[in-house]
Amino acid sequence: MHSSGSAASLALAVTTAGAAAAAVVTCRLLFSPAPAAAAEAASEPSSAEAAADSHTESGTATAPTRIPNSSDTSISSALEWLASAASGIKDHAERIVGRGKAGADAPDSGSLDAILSYLPDGYSLAGKAATAAAIAAAAVVAVGGTALAIRAAVGASRRKRRQRVIGIIPARFASSRFVGKPLALIAGQPMIQHTWERAKLAQTLDRVVVATDDERIARCCEGFGAEVIMTSAACSNGSERCAEAVEKLKGQWDVVVNIQGDEPLIDPATIDAVVIALREAPEAVAATAVADLKAASAPDPNRVKCVVDNRGFALYFSRALIPHNRDGVPHPGFPYMLHLGLQAYDAAFLAHYRASEAGRLEEEEQLEQLRMLEQGHRVKVVKVAHAAHGVDVPGDVKRIEELLLRGGR
């Protein structure tokens, strides 16, 4: 079985050979003169046939046994010849790719004689048009195949590259809506401990770290066994805090999961779903999760809404209800989606995120994920069944405790 790299190399070589053949044959077929006499063509072997014999004897390529002459004007004969020629071109391209292994026995990669030997010296107008069109079509197919092969190889490389995953729980004491929120007691233990314990159950996370700018939070987390990294108070959001933490940890991570510290009932399966979604979407720089939005949460600006395209990529996030119909009343049958606030980032992109400036949309909505959309990046969205149970204001603590008594649902 060929590796993705060798497959892409072979496809590129075949395309190069095919494109060269297409260009040369089109010019030769459309502009070369017809044979001076049919009798001469019948009595003497053509230069192409002689070259084909030469190549067959030398073992560098296998030429077609017969090249159409000026009397072969049908499209079918042209296509038969093209199929035979394409086989020889493919063999030659494979030898080009294998030069490193074959050494001196392999033909020179710059040698086009092996390809040119398959081309006729003269052709009737109908035959010229049919064969030129067929070869042009073959070249287009080859180019398309190469593009797909390269895209597949890049996708496979990114998926392979996104294996080492770290989960980071950003936490700050000075929350504008709930000061000291990470340390708020829920059922007798700090809220951030609930989040950390659940995050540790995720199967895709190789490591879980708390990132904070406050010594009180650091001491609390270290007290229940969490690994803590101190970050700057200048971080404007959780994603920037995650980026700084990764830089300070100096580890080789492929994916960084931003786990909201105010989600004490987060489902570990949701974390795994977001990581897997990012691995399977190499064109995305991040992945996130949504759930069905309950009607009671529709007007709540603390419940962030999301809309996606037909391929599952985010179109927009908002604190307002989106989409917003013209009557201004939520449609009872529409599948509104609630953003769960969990992001998995490509680690290389996260460094870029931290270095970039917040856009107008992010500043207006105060939603960090809008920076990616405003910059034109793609965010993959996965829908999960587990609803969000975040803590935004002090009044949410009692609700979470009641949910804990019911098993967290």
mmCIF file of C-alpha atoms in Angstrom:
data_model
loop_
_atom_site.group_PDB
_atom_site.id
_atom_site.type_symbol
_atom_site.label_atom_id
_atom_site.label_comp_id
_atom_site.label_asym_id
_atom_site.label_seq_id
_atom_site.Cartn_x
_atom_site.Cartn_y
_atom_site.Cartn_z
ATOM 1 C CA MET A 1 0.000 0.000 0.000
ATOM 2 C CA HIS A 2 1.362 3.448 -0.949
ATOM 3 C CA SER A 3 1.612 6.154 1.706
ATOM 4 C CA SER A 4 -0.334 9.372 1.172
ATOM 5 C CA GLY A 5 2.928 11.153 0.283
ATOM 6 C CA SER A 6 4.012 8.629 -2.364
ATOM 7 C CA ALA A 7 0.474 8.518 -3.780
ATOM 8 C CA ALA A 8 0.456 12.278 -4.168
ATOM 9 C CA SER A 9 3.933 12.177 -5.760
ATOM 10 C CA LEU A 10 2.864 9.510 -8.233
ATOM 11 C CA ALA A 11 -0.297 11.415 -9.092
ATOM 12 C CA LEU A 12 1.755 14.553 -9.638
ATOM 13 C CA ALA A 13 4.186 12.715 -11.890
ATOM 14 C CA VAL A 14 1.366 11.182 -13.931
ATOM 15 C CA THR A 15 -0.264 14.583 -14.267
ATOM 16 C CA THR A 16 3.005 16.199 -15.346
ATOM 17 C CA ALA A 17 3.554 13.532 -17.961
ATOM 18 C CA GLY A 18 -0.078 13.671 -19.063
ATOM 19 C CA ALA A 19 -0.099 17.450 -19.299
ATOM 20 C CA ALA A 20 3.147 17.433 -21.282
ATOM 21 C CA ALA A 21 1.751 14.813 -23.623
ATOM 22 C CA ALA A 22 -1.490 16.755 -23.999
ATOM 23 C CA ALA A 23 0.337 19.958 -24.877
ATOM 24 C CA VAL A 24 2.748 18.306 -27.311
ATOM 25 C CA VAL A 25 0.210 16.084 -28.995
ATOM 26 C CA THR A 26 -2.269 18.926 -29.446
ATOM 27 C CA CYS A 27 0.359 21.045 -31.186
ATOM 28 C CA ARG A 28 1.699 18.168 -33.259
ATOM 29 C CA LEU A 29 -1.717 16.887 -34.274
ATOM 30 C CA LEU A 30 -3.130 20.257 -35.220
ATOM 31 C CA PHE A 31 -0.090 21.722 -36.963
ATOM 32 C CA SER A 32 2.053 18.847 -38.321
ATOM 33 C CA PRO A 33 1.656 18.058 -42.054
ATOM 34 C CA ALA A 34 0.032 14.853 -43.198
ATOM 35 C CA PRO A 35 2.273 12.079 -44.648
ATOM 36 C CA ALA A 36 3.529 12.801 -48.110
ATOM 37 C CA ALA A 37 2.181 9.557 -49.467
ATOM 38 C CA ALA A 38 0.222 6.666 -48.067
ATOM 39 C CA ALA A 39 2.495 4.239 -49.914
ATOM 40 C CA GLU A 40 5.571 5.588 -48.132
ATOM 41 C CA ALA A 41 3.775 5.336 -44.791
ATOM 42 C CA ALA A 42 2.822 1.729 -45.558
ATOM 43 C CA SER A 43 6.265 0.641 -46.814
ATOM 44 C CA GLU A 44 8.438 2.341 -44.173
ATOM 45 C CA PRO A 45 8.066 2.182 -40.410
ATOM 46 C CA SER A 46 7.234 5.524 -38.870
ATOM 47 C CA SER A 47 9.667 7.280 -36.574
ATOM 48 C CA ALA A 48 7.201 6.743 -33.735
ATOM 49 C CA GLU A 49 7.107 2.979 -34.412
ATOM 50 C CA ALA A 50 10.880 2.862 -34.522
ATOM 51 C CA ALA A 51 11.124 4.773 -31.293
ATOM 52 C CA ALA A 52 8.533 2.490 -29.758
ATOM 53 C CA ASP A 53 10.597 -0.566 -30.778
ATOM 54 C CA SER A 54 13.682 1.073 -29.323
ATOM 55 C CA HIS A 55 11.975 1.702 -26.018
ATOM 56 C CA THR A 56 10.595 -1.822 -25.899
ATOM 57 C CA GLU A 57 14.046 -3.293 -26.443
ATOM 58 C CA SER A 58 15.667 -1.056 -23.831
ATOM 59 C CA GLY A 59 12.979 -1.907 -21.281
ATOM 60 C CA THR A 60 12.348 1.715 -20.287
ATOM 61 C CA ALA A 61 8.710 1.744 -21.396
ATOM 62 C CA THR A 62 6.119 -0.286 -23.250
ATOM 63 C CA ALA A 63 4.836 1.493 -26.349
ATOM 64 C CA PRO A 64 1.446 0.980 -27.971
ATOM 65 C CA THR A 65 1.602 -1.747 -30.606
ATOM 66 C CA ARG A 66 -0.053 0.419 -33.218
ATOM 67 C CA ILE A 67 -0.459 4.163 -33.738
ATOM 68 C CA PRO A 68 -3.477 5.419 -35.715
ATOM 69 C CA ASN A 69 -2.599 6.705 -39.159
ATOM 70 C CA SER A 70 -4.322 9.217 -41.385
ATOM 71 C CA SER A 71 -6.931 6.695 -42.457
ATOM 72 C CA ASP A 72 -8.112 6.093 -38.872
ATOM 73 C CA THR A 73 -10.638 8.890 -38.485
ATOM 74 C CA SER A 74 -13.086 7.361 -36.016
ATOM 75 C CA ILE A 75 -13.265 8.530 -32.422
ATOM 76 C CA SER A 76 -13.209 4.926 -31.210
ATOM 77 C CA SER A 77 -9.844 4.235 -32.842
ATOM 78 C CA ALA A 78 -8.454 7.433 -31.415
ATOM 79 C CA LEU A 79 -9.634 6.498 -27.946
ATOM 80 C CA GLU A 80 -8.170 2.996 -28.274
ATOM 81 C CA TRP A 81 -4.819 4.506 -29.147
ATOM 82 C CA LEU A 82 -5.124 7.014 -26.295
ATOM 83 C CA ALA A 83 -5.781 4.240 -23.752
ATOM 84 C CA SER A 84 -2.684 2.393 -24.930
ATOM 85 C CA ALA A 85 -0.583 5.559 -24.869
ATOM 86 C CA ALA A 86 -1.848 6.498 -21.417
ATOM 87 C CA SER A 87 -0.675 3.136 -20.106
ATOM 88 C CA GLY A 88 2.812 3.818 -21.402
ATOM 89 C CA ILE A 89 2.793 7.346 -19.958
ATOM 90 C CA LYS A 90 1.726 5.977 -16.576
ATOM 91 C CA ASP A 91 4.538 3.392 -16.658
ATOM 92 C CA HIS A 92 7.022 6.115 -17.474
ATOM 93 C CA ALA A 93 5.722 8.339 -14.646
ATOM 94 C CA GLU A 94 5.996 5.471 -12.187
ATOM 95 C CA ARG A 95 9.618 5.002 -13.212
ATOM 96 C CA ILE A 96 10.209 8.713 -12.677
ATOM 97 C CA VAL A 97 8.840 8.444 -9.140
ATOM 98 C CA GLY A 98 10.969 5.354 -8.524
ATOM 99 C CA ARG A 99 14.291 6.910 -9.619
ATOM 100 C CA GLY A 100 15.532 7.140 -6.064
ATOM 101 C CA LYS A 101 15.180 3.384 -5.632
ATOM 102 C CA ALA A 102 16.050 2.227 -9.145
ATOM 103 C CA GLY A 103 19.175 4.364 -9.444
ATOM 104 C CA ALA A 104 20.917 4.320 -12.802
ATOM 105 C CA ASP A 105 18.437 1.821 -14.238
ATOM 106 C CA ALA A 106 15.598 4.369 -14.081
ATOM 107 C CA PRO A 107 15.051 6.765 -17.027
ATOM 108 C CA ASP A 108 15.946 10.410 -16.652
ATOM 109 C CA SER A 109 12.989 12.402 -15.296
ATOM 110 C CA GLY A 110 13.513 15.043 -17.961
ATOM 111 C CA SER A 111 13.253 12.558 -20.820
ATOM 112 C CA LEU A 112 10.131 13.193 -22.885
ATOM 113 C CA ASP A 113 11.243 10.903 -25.703
ATOM 114 C CA ALA A 114 9.490 7.985 -24.068
ATOM 115 C CA ILE A 115 6.244 9.960 -24.239
ATOM 116 C CA LEU A 116 6.805 11.554 -27.644
ATOM 117 C CA SER A 117 7.419 8.143 -29.163
ATOM 118 C CA TYR A 118 3.740 7.361 -28.702
ATOM 119 C CA LEU A 119 2.571 10.266 -30.854
ATOM 120 C CA PRO A 120 1.745 9.987 -34.591
ATOM 121 C CA ASP A 121 3.605 12.010 -37.196
ATOM 122 C CA GLY A 122 0.509 12.810 -39.212
ATOM 123 C CA TYR A 123 -3.222 12.520 -38.955
ATOM 124 C CA SER A 124 -6.379 13.439 -40.811
ATOM 125 C CA LEU A 125 -8.328 16.464 -39.555
ATOM 126 C CA ALA A 126 -11.068 14.344 -37.951
ATOM 127 C CA GLY A 127 -8.499 12.092 -36.309
ATOM 128 C CA LYS A 128 -6.534 15.099 -35.082
ATOM 129 C CA ALA A 129 -9.597 16.649 -33.479
ATOM 130 C CA ALA A 130 -10.779 13.408 -31.883
ATOM 131 C CA THR A 131 -7.400 12.469 -30.436
ATOM 132 C CA ALA A 132 -6.579 16.006 -29.253
ATOM 133 C CA ALA A 133 -9.936 16.250 -27.503
ATOM 134 C CA ALA A 134 -9.486 12.856 -25.870
ATOM 135 C CA ILE A 135 -5.997 13.668 -24.602
ATOM 136 C CA ALA A 136 -7.129 17.079 -23.352
ATOM 137 C CA ALA A 137 -9.930 15.367 -21.430
ATOM 138 C CA ALA A 138 -7.462 12.846 -20.022
ATOM 139 C CA ALA A 139 -5.197 15.676 -18.879
ATOM 140 C CA VAL A 140 -8.123 17.378 -17.134
ATOM 141 C CA VAL A 141 -8.979 14.127 -15.370
ATOM 142 C CA ALA A 142 -5.341 13.693 -14.365
ATOM 143 C CA VAL A 143 -5.174 17.219 -12.947
ATOM 144 C CA GLY A 144 -8.402 16.657 -11.031
ATOM 145 C CA GLY A 145 -7.093 13.368 -9.703
ATOM 146 C CA THR A 146 -3.904 15.016 -8.544
ATOM 147 C CA ALA A 147 -5.822 17.778 -6.777
ATOM 148 C CA LEU A 148 -7.918 15.193 -4.961
ATOM 149 C CA ALA A 149 -4.835 13.159 -4.071
ATOM 150 C CA ILE A 150 -3.017 16.203 -2.706
ATOM 151 C CA ARG A 151 -6.099 17.329 -0.781
ATOM 152 C CA ALA A 152 -6.492 13.851 0.692
ATOM 153 C CA ALA A 153 -2.813 13.777 1.652
ATOM 154 C CA VAL A 154 -3.041 17.192 3.342
ATOM 155 C CA GLY A 155 -6.214 16.148 5.159
ATOM 156 C CA ALA A 156 -4.632 12.902 6.318
ATOM 157 C CA SER A 157 -1.564 14.820 7.496
ATOM 158 C CA ARG A 158 -3.678 17.232 9.522
ATOM 159 C CA ARG A 159 -5.731 14.425 11.011
ATOM 160 C CA LYS A 160 -2.552 12.601 11.961
ATOM 161 C CA ARG A 161 -1.108 15.826 13.324
ATOM 162 C CA ARG A 162 -4.133 16.431 15.579
ATOM 163 C CA GLN A 163 -3.492 13.526 17.924
ATOM 164 C CA ARG A 164 -1.932 15.068 21.041
ATOM 165 C CA VAL A 165 -4.677 16.854 22.951
ATOM 166 C CA ILE A 166 -4.555 19.007 26.055
ATOM 167 C CA GLY A 167 -7.604 20.299 27.893
ATOM 168 C CA ILE A 168 -7.255 23.697 29.566
ATOM 169 C CA ILE A 169 -9.754 25.179 32.010
ATOM 170 C CA PRO A 170 -9.322 28.971 32.025
ATOM 171 C CA ALA A 171 -10.439 30.547 35.309
ATOM 172 C CA ARG A 172 -10.399 34.117 36.610
ATOM 173 C CA PHE A 173 -11.608 35.537 39.880
ATOM 174 C CA ALA A 174 -12.761 38.961 38.664
ATOM 175 C CA SER A 175 -15.787 37.916 36.631
ATOM 176 C CA SER A 176 -17.977 40.911 35.837
ATOM 177 C CA ARG A 177 -21.216 38.986 36.402
ATOM 178 C CA PHE A 178 -20.107 36.739 39.266
ATOM 179 C CA VAL A 179 -16.965 37.706 41.232
ATOM 180 C CA GLY A 180 -15.084 34.649 42.498
ATOM 181 C CA LYS A 181 -17.239 32.304 40.420
ATOM 182 C CA PRO A 182 -14.701 29.431 40.073
ATOM 183 C CA LEU A 183 -14.588 29.080 43.872
ATOM 184 C CA ALA A 184 -18.357 29.151 44.406
ATOM 185 C CA LEU A 185 -19.411 26.083 46.379
ATOM 186 C CA ILE A 186 -21.775 23.685 44.642
ATOM 187 C CA ALA A 187 -22.906 20.724 46.736
ATOM 188 C CA GLY A 188 -20.004 21.320 49.110
ATOM 189 C CA GLN A 189 -17.089 21.642 46.653
ATOM 190 C CA PRO A 190 -15.739 24.442 44.434
ATOM 191 C CA MET A 191 -17.374 24.745 41.044
ATOM 192 C CA ILE A 192 -14.057 24.450 39.208
ATOM 193 C CA GLN A 193 -13.405 21.127 40.912
ATOM 194 C CA HIS A 194 -16.637 19.745 39.442
ATOM 195 C CA THR A 195 -15.503 20.886 35.989
ATOM 196 C CA TRP A 196 -11.992 19.446 36.410
ATOM 197 C CA GLU A 197 -13.237 16.068 37.614
ATOM 198 C CA ARG A 198 -15.565 15.707 34.640
ATOM 199 C CA ALA A 199 -12.934 16.863 32.140
ATOM 200 C CA LYS A 200 -10.549 14.200 33.441
ATOM 201 C CA LEU A 201 -13.057 11.562 32.298
ATOM 202 C CA ALA A 202 -12.789 12.579 28.617
ATOM 203 C CA GLN A 203 -11.024 9.843 26.645
ATOM 204 C CA THR A 204 -9.439 12.174 24.070
ATOM 205 C CA LEU A 205 -7.595 14.385 26.559
ATOM 206 C CA ASP A 206 -3.994 13.478 27.330
ATOM 207 C CA ARG A 207 -3.654 16.157 29.990
ATOM 208 C CA VAL A 208 -5.924 18.576 31.877
ATOM 209 C CA VAL A 209 -4.623 21.887 33.262
ATOM 210 C CA VAL A 210 -6.210 24.865 35.013
ATOM 211 C CA ALA A 211 -4.999 28.263 33.737
ATOM 212 C CA THR A 212 -5.587 31.211 36.055
ATOM 213 C CA ASP A 213 -4.294 34.664 37.006
ATOM 214 C CA ASP A 214 -5.365 34.427 40.639
ATOM 215 C CA GLU A 215 -3.433 32.841 43.511
ATOM 216 C CA ARG A 216 -6.628 31.977 45.379
ATOM 217 C CA ILE A 217 -7.849 29.868 42.493
ATOM 218 C CA ALA A 218 -4.392 28.321 42.077
ATOM 219 C CA ARG A 219 -4.198 27.255 45.721
ATOM 220 C CA CYS A 220 -7.711 25.817 45.637
ATOM 221 C CA CYS A 221 -7.030 23.781 42.483
ATOM 222 C CA GLU A 222 -3.705 22.469 43.731
ATOM 223 C CA GLY A 223 -5.511 21.451 46.912
ATOM 224 C CA PHE A 224 -7.722 18.949 45.090
ATOM 225 C CA GLY A 225 -4.881 17.712 42.855
ATOM 226 C CA ALA A 226 -5.209 19.778 39.674
ATOM 227 C CA GLU A 227 -2.206 20.942 37.646
ATOM 228 C CA VAL A 228 -2.121 24.748 37.525
ATOM 229 C CA ILE A 229 -0.360 27.201 35.211
ATOM 230 C CA MET A 230 -0.311 30.918 36.069
ATOM 231 C CA THR A 231 -1.227 33.314 33.259
ATOM 232 C CA SER A 232 -1.448 37.054 32.790
ATOM 233 C CA ALA A 233 -4.389 39.136 33.986
ATOM 234 C CA ALA A 234 -4.229 40.930 30.622
ATOM 235 C CA CYS A 235 -5.864 38.009 28.741
ATOM 236 C CA SER A 236 -9.117 39.323 27.309
ATOM 237 C CA ASN A 237 -10.860 35.921 27.098
ATOM 238 C CA GLY A 238 -10.493 32.230 27.809
ATOM 239 C CA SER A 239 -9.006 31.404 24.404
ATOM 240 C CA GLU A 240 -6.166 33.890 24.876
ATOM 241 C CA ARG A 241 -5.548 32.433 28.359
ATOM 242 C CA CYS A 242 -5.380 28.930 26.861
ATOM 243 C CA ALA A 243 -2.902 30.131 24.237
ATOM 244 C CA GLU A 244 -0.638 31.663 26.884
ATOM 245 C CA ALA A 245 -0.837 28.530 29.022
ATOM 246 C CA VAL A 246 0.182 26.292 26.113
ATOM 247 C CA GLU A 247 3.137 28.551 25.360
ATOM 248 C CA LYS A 248 4.305 28.415 28.967
ATOM 249 C CA LEU A 249 3.882 24.647 29.211
ATOM 250 C CA LYS A 250 6.262 24.264 26.242
ATOM 251 C CA GLY A 251 4.701 20.949 25.295
ATOM 252 C CA GLN A 252 4.152 19.583 21.819
ATOM 253 C CA TRP A 253 0.362 19.744 21.536
ATOM 254 C CA ASP A 254 -1.731 19.436 18.384
ATOM 255 C CA VAL A 255 -5.149 20.325 19.792
ATOM 256 C CA VAL A 256 -6.051 22.633 22.676
ATOM 257 C CA VAL A 257 -9.523 22.284 24.187
ATOM 258 C CA ASN A 258 -10.881 25.377 25.928
ATOM 259 C CA ILE A 259 -13.123 23.958 28.673
ATOM 260 C CA GLN A 260 -15.293 26.564 30.348
ATOM 261 C CA GLY A 261 -14.715 26.549 34.100
ATOM 262 C CA ASP A 262 -18.335 27.534 34.735
ATOM 263 C CA GLU A 263 -19.683 24.259 33.268
ATOM 264 C CA PRO A 264 -19.658 22.007 36.372
ATOM 265 C CA LEU A 265 -21.904 19.434 34.684
ATOM 266 C CA ILE A 266 -20.033 19.219 31.390
ATOM 267 C CA ASP A 267 -20.391 15.843 29.711
ATOM 268 C CA PRO A 268 -17.002 14.178 28.977
ATOM 269 C CA ALA A 269 -18.549 12.709 25.806
ATOM 270 C CA THR A 270 -19.143 16.256 24.537
ATOM 271 C CA ILE A 271 -15.438 17.026 24.927
ATOM 272 C CA ASP A 272 -14.604 13.879 22.951
ATOM 273 C CA ALA A 273 -17.138 14.756 20.239
ATOM 274 C CA VAL A 274 -15.604 18.198 19.707
ATOM 275 C CA VAL A 275 -12.058 16.822 19.480
ATOM 276 C CA ILE A 276 -13.148 14.163 16.980
ATOM 277 C CA ALA A 277 -15.032 16.771 14.931
ATOM 278 C CA LEU A 278 -11.875 18.871 14.621
ATOM 279 C CA ARG A 279 -9.814 15.845 13.575
ATOM 280 C CA GLU A 280 -12.321 15.000 10.855
ATOM 281 C CA ALA A 281 -12.497 18.563 9.484
ATOM 282 C CA PRO A 282 -8.933 19.461 8.408
ATOM 283 C CA GLU A 283 -10.178 22.658 6.762
ATOM 284 C CA ALA A 284 -11.414 23.969 10.133
ATOM 285 C CA VAL A 285 -9.230 25.766 12.679
ATOM 286 C CA ALA A 286 -11.584 24.965 15.565
ATOM 287 C CA ALA A 287 -14.608 22.901 16.509
ATOM 288 C CA THR A 288 -17.374 23.530 18.989
ATOM 289 C CA ALA A 289 -20.618 22.008 20.232
ATOM 290 C CA VAL A 290 -24.287 22.988 20.222
ATOM 291 C CA ALA A 291 -27.486 21.520 21.648
ATOM 292 C CA ASP A 292 -31.180 22.196 21.181
ATOM 293 C CA LEU A 293 -32.220 25.573 22.565
ATOM 294 C CA LYS A 294 -35.095 25.469 25.015
ATOM 295 C CA ALA A 295 -37.853 28.007 24.419
ATOM 296 C CA ALA A 296 -37.382 29.500 27.885
ATOM 297 C CA SER A 297 -33.741 30.314 27.069
ATOM 298 C CA ALA A 298 -34.468 32.065 23.778
ATOM 299 C CA PRO A 299 -34.513 35.659 25.102
ATOM 300 C CA ASP A 300 -31.628 35.129 27.570
ATOM 301 C CA PRO A 301 -28.468 36.936 26.342
ATOM 302 C CA ASN A 302 -26.347 34.638 28.531
ATOM 303 C CA ARG A 303 -27.439 31.704 26.349
ATOM 304 C CA VAL A 304 -25.449 32.087 23.134
ATOM 305 C CA LYS A 305 -27.119 30.965 19.903
ATOM 306 C CA CYS A 306 -25.525 29.538 16.768
ATOM 307 C CA VAL A 307 -26.460 29.015 13.128
ATOM 308 C CA VAL A 308 -24.618 26.665 10.762
ATOM 309 C CA ASP A 309 -24.410 25.967 7.045
ATOM 310 C CA ASN A 310 -25.419 22.738 5.301
ATOM 311 C CA ARG A 311 -21.984 21.193 5.936
ATOM 312 C CA GLY A 312 -22.019 21.870 9.663
ATOM 313 C CA PHE A 313 -19.728 24.918 9.749
ATOM 314 C CA ALA A 314 -20.631 27.923 11.872
ATOM 315 C CA LEU A 315 -22.151 30.929 10.131
ATOM 316 C CA TYR A 316 -22.592 33.116 13.210
ATOM 317 C CA PHE A 317 -22.858 33.193 17.002
ATOM 318 C CA SER A 318 -25.007 35.709 18.828
ATOM 319 C CA ARG A 319 -26.529 36.553 22.179
ATOM 320 C CA ALA A 320 -29.709 37.399 20.282
ATOM 321 C CA LEU A 321 -32.027 34.733 18.974
ATOM 322 C CA ILE A 322 -30.848 33.743 15.496
ATOM 323 C CA PRO A 323 -32.212 33.341 12.951
ATOM 324 C CA HIS A 324 -34.628 36.138 13.733
ATOM 325 C CA ASN A 325 -37.854 36.004 11.726
ATOM 326 C CA ARG A 326 -39.591 39.126 10.515
ATOM 327 C CA ASP A 327 -42.466 38.784 12.991
ATOM 328 C CA GLY A 328 -40.056 38.945 15.905
ATOM 329 C CA VAL A 329 -41.593 35.871 17.538
ATOM 330 C CA PRO A 330 -39.662 32.594 17.949
ATOM 331 C CA HIS A 331 -41.008 29.945 15.591
ATOM 332 C CA PRO A 332 -42.067 26.938 17.699
ATOM 333 C CA GLY A 333 -41.001 24.435 15.056
ATOM 334 C CA PHE A 334 -37.582 25.882 14.209
ATOM 335 C CA PRO A 335 -34.483 23.997 15.484
ATOM 336 C CA TYR A 336 -32.742 26.861 17.263
ATOM 337 C CA MET A 337 -29.308 25.886 18.571
ATOM 338 C CA LEU A 338 -27.608 26.728 21.854
ATOM 339 C CA HIS A 339 -23.826 27.145 21.866
ATOM 340 C CA LEU A 340 -22.209 25.157 24.677
ATOM 341 C CA GLY A 341 -19.091 27.322 24.967
ATOM 342 C CA LEU A 342 -16.606 24.500 24.424
ATOM 343 C CA GLN A 343 -13.915 25.016 21.774
ATOM 344 C CA ALA A 344 -11.227 22.691 20.434
ATOM 345 C CA TYR A 345 -8.512 24.627 18.604
ATOM 346 C CA ASP A 346 -5.771 23.611 16.240
ATOM 347 C CA ALA A 347 -2.777 24.460 18.441
ATOM 348 C CA ALA A 348 -0.880 26.261 15.668
ATOM 349 C CA PHE A 349 -3.900 28.447 14.943
ATOM 350 C CA LEU A 350 -4.412 29.273 18.622
ATOM 351 C CA ALA A 351 -1.054 31.052 18.667
ATOM 352 C CA HIS A 352 -2.265 33.159 15.724
ATOM 353 C CA TYR A 353 -5.541 33.840 17.538
ATOM 354 C CA ARG A 354 -3.716 35.224 20.549
ATOM 355 C CA ALA A 355 -1.561 37.489 18.377
ATOM 356 C CA SER A 356 -4.541 38.894 16.440
ATOM 357 C CA GLU A 357 -6.791 41.778 17.394
ATOM 358 C CA ALA A 358 -10.434 41.404 18.391
ATOM 359 C CA GLY A 359 -12.799 42.435 15.600
ATOM 360 C CA ARG A 360 -15.876 44.624 15.786
ATOM 361 C CA LEU A 361 -18.229 41.656 15.976
ATOM 362 C CA GLU A 362 -16.374 40.120 18.918
ATOM 363 C CA GLU A 363 -16.314 43.425 20.750
ATOM 364 C CA GLU A 364 -19.998 44.069 20.124
ATOM 365 C CA GLU A 365 -21.285 40.624 21.142
ATOM 366 C CA GLN A 366 -18.477 39.868 23.617
ATOM 367 C CA LEU A 367 -18.098 36.399 22.074
ATOM 368 C CA GLU A 368 -14.520 35.213 21.514
ATOM 369 C CA GLN A 369 -15.410 32.718 18.765
ATOM 370 C CA LEU A 370 -16.537 35.543 16.484
ATOM 371 C CA ARG A 371 -12.898 36.544 15.981
ATOM 372 C CA MET A 372 -12.376 33.410 13.902
ATOM 373 C CA LEU A 373 -15.431 33.976 11.710
ATOM 374 C CA GLU A 374 -14.642 37.650 11.196
ATOM 375 C CA GLN A 375 -11.166 36.681 9.986
ATOM 376 C CA GLY A 376 -12.658 34.195 7.511
ATOM 377 C CA HIS A 377 -11.710 30.970 9.307
ATOM 378 C CA ARG A 378 -13.922 27.899 9.496
ATOM 379 C CA VAL A 379 -15.357 26.477 12.715
ATOM 380 C CA LYS A 380 -16.838 22.992 12.692
ATOM 381 C CA VAL A 381 -19.985 22.532 14.773
ATOM 382 C CA VAL A 382 -21.139 19.225 16.244
ATOM 383 C CA LYS A 383 -24.589 18.807 17.762
ATOM 384 C CA VAL A 384 -24.890 16.834 21.002
ATOM 385 C CA ALA A 385 -27.835 15.707 23.092
ATOM 386 C CA HIS A 386 -26.466 16.910 26.435
ATOM 387 C CA ALA A 387 -27.725 20.404 27.237
ATOM 388 C CA ALA A 388 -25.608 23.128 28.800
ATOM 389 C CA HIS A 389 -25.817 23.838 32.493
ATOM 390 C CA GLY A 390 -23.505 26.796 32.875
ATOM 391 C CA VAL A 391 -23.201 29.152 35.809
ATOM 392 C CA ASP A 392 -23.414 32.783 34.727
ATOM 393 C CA VAL A 393 -24.846 34.529 37.782
ATOM 394 C CA PRO A 394 -25.084 33.623 41.497
ATOM 395 C CA GLY A 395 -28.695 32.546 41.060
ATOM 396 C CA ASP A 396 -27.597 29.658 38.824
ATOM 397 C CA VAL A 397 -25.837 27.851 41.685
ATOM 398 C CA LYS A 398 -29.070 26.578 43.237
ATOM 399 C CA ARG A 399 -30.270 25.327 39.863
ATOM 400 C CA ILE A 400 -27.040 23.361 39.356
ATOM 401 C CA GLU A 401 -27.318 21.810 42.807
ATOM 402 C CA GLU A 402 -30.839 20.643 41.999
ATOM 403 C CA LEU A 403 -29.605 19.125 38.754
ATOM 404 C CA LEU A 404 -26.829 17.317 40.623
ATOM 405 C CA LEU A 405 -29.425 15.727 42.895
ATOM 406 C CA ARG A 406 -31.247 14.509 39.761
ATOM 407 C CA GLY A 407 -28.091 13.056 38.264
ATOM 408 C CA GLY A 408 -26.902 16.065 36.306
ATOM 409 C CA ARG A 409 -29.702 16.176 33.699
#
